[in-house]
PDB file of C-alpha atoms in Angstrom:
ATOM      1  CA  UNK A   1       0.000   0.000   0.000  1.00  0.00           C
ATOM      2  CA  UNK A   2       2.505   2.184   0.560  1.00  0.00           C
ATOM      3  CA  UNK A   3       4.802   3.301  -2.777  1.00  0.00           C
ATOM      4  CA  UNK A   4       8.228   5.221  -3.915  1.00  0.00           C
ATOM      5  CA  UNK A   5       8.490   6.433  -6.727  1.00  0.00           C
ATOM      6  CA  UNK A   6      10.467   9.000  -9.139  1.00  0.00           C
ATOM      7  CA  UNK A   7      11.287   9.762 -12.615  1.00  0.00           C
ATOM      8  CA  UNK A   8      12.457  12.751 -14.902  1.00  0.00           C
ATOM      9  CA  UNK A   9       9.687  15.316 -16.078  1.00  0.00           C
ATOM     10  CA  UNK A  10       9.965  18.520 -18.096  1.00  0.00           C
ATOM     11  CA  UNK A  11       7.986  21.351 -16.625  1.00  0.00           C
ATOM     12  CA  UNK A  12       7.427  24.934 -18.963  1.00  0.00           C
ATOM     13  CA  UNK A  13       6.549  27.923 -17.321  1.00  0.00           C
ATOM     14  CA  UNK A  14       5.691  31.722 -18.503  1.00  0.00           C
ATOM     15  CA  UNK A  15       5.891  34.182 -16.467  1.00  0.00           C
ATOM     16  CA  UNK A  16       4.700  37.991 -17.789  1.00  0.00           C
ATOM     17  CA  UNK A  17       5.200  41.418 -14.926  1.00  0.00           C
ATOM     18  CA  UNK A  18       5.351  44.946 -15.448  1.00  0.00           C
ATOM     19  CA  UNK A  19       2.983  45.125 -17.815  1.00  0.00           C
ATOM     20  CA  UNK A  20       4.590  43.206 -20.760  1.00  0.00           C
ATOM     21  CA  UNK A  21       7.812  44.740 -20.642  1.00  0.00           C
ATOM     22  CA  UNK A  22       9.094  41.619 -19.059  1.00  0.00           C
ATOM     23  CA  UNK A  23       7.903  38.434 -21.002  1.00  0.00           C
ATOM     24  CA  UNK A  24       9.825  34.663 -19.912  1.00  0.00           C
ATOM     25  CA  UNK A  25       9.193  31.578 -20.583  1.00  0.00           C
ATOM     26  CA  UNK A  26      10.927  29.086 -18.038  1.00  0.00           C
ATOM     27  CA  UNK A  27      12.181  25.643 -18.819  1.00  0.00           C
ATOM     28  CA  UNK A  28      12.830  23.139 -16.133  1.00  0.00           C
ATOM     29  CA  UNK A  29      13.863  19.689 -15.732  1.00  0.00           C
ATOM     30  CA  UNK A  30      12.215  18.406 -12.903  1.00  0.00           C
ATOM     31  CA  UNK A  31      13.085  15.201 -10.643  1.00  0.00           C
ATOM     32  CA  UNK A  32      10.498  14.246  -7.803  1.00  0.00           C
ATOM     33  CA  UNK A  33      10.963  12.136  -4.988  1.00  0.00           C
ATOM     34  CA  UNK A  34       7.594  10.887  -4.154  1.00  0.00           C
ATOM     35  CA  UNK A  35       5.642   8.861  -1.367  1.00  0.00           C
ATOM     36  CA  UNK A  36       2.080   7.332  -2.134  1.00  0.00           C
ATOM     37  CA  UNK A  37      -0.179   5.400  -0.254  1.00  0.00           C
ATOM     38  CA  UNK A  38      -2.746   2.748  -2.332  1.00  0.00           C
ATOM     39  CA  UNK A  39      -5.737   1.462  -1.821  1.00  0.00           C
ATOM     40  CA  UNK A  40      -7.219  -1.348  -4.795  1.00  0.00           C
ATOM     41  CA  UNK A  41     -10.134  -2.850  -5.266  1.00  0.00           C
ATOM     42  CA  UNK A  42     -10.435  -5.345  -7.944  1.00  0.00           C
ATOM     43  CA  UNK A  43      -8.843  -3.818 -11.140  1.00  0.00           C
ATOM     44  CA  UNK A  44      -9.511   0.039  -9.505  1.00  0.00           C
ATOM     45  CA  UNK A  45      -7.331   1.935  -7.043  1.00  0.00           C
ATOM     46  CA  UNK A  46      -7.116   5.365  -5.155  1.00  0.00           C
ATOM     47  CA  UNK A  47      -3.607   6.512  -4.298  1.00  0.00           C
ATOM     48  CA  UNK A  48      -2.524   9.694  -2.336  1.00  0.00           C
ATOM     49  CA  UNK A  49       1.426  10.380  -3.979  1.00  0.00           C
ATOM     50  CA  UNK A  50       3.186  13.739  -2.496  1.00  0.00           C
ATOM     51  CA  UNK A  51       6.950  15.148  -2.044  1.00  0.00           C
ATOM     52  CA  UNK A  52       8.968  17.107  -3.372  1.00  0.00           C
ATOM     53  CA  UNK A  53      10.798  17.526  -6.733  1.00  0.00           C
ATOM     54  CA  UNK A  54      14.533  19.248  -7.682  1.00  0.00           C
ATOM     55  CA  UNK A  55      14.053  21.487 -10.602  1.00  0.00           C
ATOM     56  CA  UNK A  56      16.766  22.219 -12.525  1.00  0.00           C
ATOM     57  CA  UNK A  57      16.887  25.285 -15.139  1.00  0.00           C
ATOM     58  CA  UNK A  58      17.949  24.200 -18.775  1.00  0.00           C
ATOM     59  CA  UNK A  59      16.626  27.061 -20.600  1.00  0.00           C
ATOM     60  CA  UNK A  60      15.236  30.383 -20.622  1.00  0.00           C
ATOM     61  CA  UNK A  61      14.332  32.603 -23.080  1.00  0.00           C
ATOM     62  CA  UNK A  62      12.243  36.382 -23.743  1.00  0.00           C
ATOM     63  CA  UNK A  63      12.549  39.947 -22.287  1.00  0.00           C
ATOM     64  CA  UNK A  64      13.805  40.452 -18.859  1.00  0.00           C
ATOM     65  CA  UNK A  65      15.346  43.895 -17.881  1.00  0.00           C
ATOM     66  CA  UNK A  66      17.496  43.873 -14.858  1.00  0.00           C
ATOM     67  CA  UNK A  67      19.135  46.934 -13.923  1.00  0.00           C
ATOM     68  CA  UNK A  68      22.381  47.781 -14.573  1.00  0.00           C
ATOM     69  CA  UNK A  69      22.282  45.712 -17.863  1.00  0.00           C
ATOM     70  CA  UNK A  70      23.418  47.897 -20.547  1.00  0.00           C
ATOM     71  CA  UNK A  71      22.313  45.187 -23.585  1.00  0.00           C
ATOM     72  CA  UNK A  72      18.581  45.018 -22.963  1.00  0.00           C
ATOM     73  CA  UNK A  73      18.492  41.781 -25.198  1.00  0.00           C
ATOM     74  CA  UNK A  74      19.112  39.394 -23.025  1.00  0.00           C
ATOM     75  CA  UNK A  75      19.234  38.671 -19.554  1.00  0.00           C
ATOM     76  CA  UNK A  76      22.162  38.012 -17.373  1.00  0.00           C
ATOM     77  CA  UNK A  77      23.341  34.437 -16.834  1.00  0.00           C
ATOM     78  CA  UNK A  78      22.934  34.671 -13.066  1.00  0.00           C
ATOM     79  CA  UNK A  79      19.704  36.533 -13.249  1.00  0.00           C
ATOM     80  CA  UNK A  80      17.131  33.153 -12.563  1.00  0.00           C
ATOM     81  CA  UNK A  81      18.076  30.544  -9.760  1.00  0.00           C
ATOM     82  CA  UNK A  82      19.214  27.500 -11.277  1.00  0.00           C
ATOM     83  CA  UNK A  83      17.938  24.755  -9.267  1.00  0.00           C
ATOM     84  CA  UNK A  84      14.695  24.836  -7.074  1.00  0.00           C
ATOM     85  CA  UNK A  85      12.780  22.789  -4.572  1.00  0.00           C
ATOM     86  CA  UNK A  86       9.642  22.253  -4.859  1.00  0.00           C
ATOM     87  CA  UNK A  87       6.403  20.305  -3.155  1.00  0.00           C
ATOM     88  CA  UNK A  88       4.010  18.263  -5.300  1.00  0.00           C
ATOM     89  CA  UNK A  89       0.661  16.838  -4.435  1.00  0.00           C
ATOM     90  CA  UNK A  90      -0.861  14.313  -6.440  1.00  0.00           C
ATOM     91  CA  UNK A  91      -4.202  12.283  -5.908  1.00  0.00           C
ATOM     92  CA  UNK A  92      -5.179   9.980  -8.727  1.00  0.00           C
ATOM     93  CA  UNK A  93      -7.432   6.706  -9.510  1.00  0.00           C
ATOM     94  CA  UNK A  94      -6.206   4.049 -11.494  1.00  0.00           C
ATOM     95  CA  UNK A  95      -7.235   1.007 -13.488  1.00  0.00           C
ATOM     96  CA  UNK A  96      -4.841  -1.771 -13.002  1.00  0.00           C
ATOM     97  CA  UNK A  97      -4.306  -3.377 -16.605  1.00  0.00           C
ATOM     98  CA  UNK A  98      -2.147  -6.519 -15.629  1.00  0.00           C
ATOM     99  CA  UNK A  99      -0.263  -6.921 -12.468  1.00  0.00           C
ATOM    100  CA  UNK A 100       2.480  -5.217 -13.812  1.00  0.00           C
ATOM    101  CA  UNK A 101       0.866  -2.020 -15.742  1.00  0.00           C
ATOM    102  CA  UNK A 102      -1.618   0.163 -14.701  1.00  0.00           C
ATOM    103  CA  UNK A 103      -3.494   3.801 -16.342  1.00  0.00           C
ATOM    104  CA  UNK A 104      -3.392   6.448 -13.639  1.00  0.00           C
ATOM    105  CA  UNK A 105      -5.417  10.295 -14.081  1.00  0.00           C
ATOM    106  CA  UNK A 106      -5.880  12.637 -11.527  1.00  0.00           C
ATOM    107  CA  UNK A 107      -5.230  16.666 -10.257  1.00  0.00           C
ATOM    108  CA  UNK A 108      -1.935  17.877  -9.610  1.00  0.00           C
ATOM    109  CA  UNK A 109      -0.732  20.503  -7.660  1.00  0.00           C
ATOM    110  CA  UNK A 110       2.652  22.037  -7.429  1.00  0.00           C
ATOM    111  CA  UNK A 111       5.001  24.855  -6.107  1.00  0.00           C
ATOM    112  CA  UNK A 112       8.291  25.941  -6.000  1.00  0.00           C
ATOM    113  CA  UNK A 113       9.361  26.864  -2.795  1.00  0.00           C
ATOM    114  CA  UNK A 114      12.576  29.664  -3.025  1.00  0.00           C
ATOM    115  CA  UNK A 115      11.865  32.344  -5.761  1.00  0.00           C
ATOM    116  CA  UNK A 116      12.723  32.318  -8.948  1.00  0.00           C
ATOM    117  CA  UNK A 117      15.021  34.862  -9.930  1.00  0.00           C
ATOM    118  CA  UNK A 118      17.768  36.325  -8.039  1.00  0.00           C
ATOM    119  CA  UNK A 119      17.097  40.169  -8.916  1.00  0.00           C
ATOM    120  CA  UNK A 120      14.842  42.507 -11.407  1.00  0.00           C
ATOM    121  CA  UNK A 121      10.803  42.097 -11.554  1.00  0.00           C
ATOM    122  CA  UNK A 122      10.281  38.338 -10.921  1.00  0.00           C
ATOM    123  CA  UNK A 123      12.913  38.681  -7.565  1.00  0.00           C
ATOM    124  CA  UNK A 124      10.003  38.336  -5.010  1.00  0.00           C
ATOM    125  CA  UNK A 125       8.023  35.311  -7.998  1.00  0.00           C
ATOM    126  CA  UNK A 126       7.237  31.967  -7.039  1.00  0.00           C
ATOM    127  CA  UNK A 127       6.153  29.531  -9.511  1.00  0.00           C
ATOM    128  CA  UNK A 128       3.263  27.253  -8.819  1.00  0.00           C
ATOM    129  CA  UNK A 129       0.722  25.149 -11.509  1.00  0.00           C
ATOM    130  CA  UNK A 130      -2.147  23.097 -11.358  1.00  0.00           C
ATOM    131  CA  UNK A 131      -3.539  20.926 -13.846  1.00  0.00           C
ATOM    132  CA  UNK A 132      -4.252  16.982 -15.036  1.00  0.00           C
ATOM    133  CA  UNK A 133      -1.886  14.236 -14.809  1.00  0.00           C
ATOM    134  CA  UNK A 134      -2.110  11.440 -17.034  1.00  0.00           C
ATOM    135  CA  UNK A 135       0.407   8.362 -16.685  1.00  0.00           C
ATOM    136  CA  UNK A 136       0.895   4.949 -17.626  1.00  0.00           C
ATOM    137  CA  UNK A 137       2.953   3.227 -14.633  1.00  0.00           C
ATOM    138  CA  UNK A 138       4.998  -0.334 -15.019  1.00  0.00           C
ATOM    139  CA  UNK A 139       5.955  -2.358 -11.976  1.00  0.00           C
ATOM    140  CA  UNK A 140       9.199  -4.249 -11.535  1.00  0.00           C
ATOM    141  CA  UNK A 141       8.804  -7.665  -9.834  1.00  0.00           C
ATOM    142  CA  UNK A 142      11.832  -8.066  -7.638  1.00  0.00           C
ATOM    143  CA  UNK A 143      13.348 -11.762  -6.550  1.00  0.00           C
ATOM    144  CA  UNK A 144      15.644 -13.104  -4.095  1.00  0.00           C
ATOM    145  CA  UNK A 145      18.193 -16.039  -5.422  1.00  0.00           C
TER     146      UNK A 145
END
């Protein structure tokens, strides 16, 4: 009943202040660490999954003014944190397939807990999102020689 699980997701955020005249789009890879607790009932399940997730910065990209930058094109390397924490919560149902694969849906609910840049508009920004998850999960079978 009770689960670990992880994986690798990609997570795209933008973010829009002062009135347009900053305009980013956010790219992260994201790597959760996540606890869930089951509950089945013939081929249908219920399972509460929460933790938290490293999110790492690959690429960003549009306007973002920070003062004291003379080019106005482009933001400063340092100007967004690189790698965040954040906290995820996850119910979903499931239909259990096989004994080995199973088709999961359900709400999600996440945010990032430091802010996202280091200085300019977004200094004080936090990102959070909410939406659908969709999965398909596989089970490993384990054995003792």
């Amino acid at each position: 009943r009770f689960v670990w699980a992880t994986g690798v997701h990609y997570g795209s955020y933008a973010l829009k202040a002062d009135g347009g005249t900053t305009d980013v789009k956010l790219n992260f890879v994201e790597v959760p660490v996540l606890a869930s607790y089951q509950l089945s009932r013939g081929r249908f399940g219920f399972a509460m999954q929460g933790g938290i997730s490293v999110d790492l910065l690959f690429n960003s990209r549009g306007r973002y003014t920070v003062e004291g930058d003379r080019s106005g094109a482009a933001f400063p390397d340092d100007a967004f944190r690189t790698a965040n924490l954040s906290w995820t919560l996850r119910p979903q149902v499931s239909y259990h397939v096989n004994e080995h694969l199973s088709i999961n849906a359900g709400p999600l609910w996440k945010a990032q807990q430091s802010d996202v840049a280091k200085s300019g508009p977004l200094e004080d920004a936090r990102i959070s999102s909410s939406g659908v998850a969709i999965g398909i999960t596989w089970s490993l079978d384990h054995t003792t020689f």
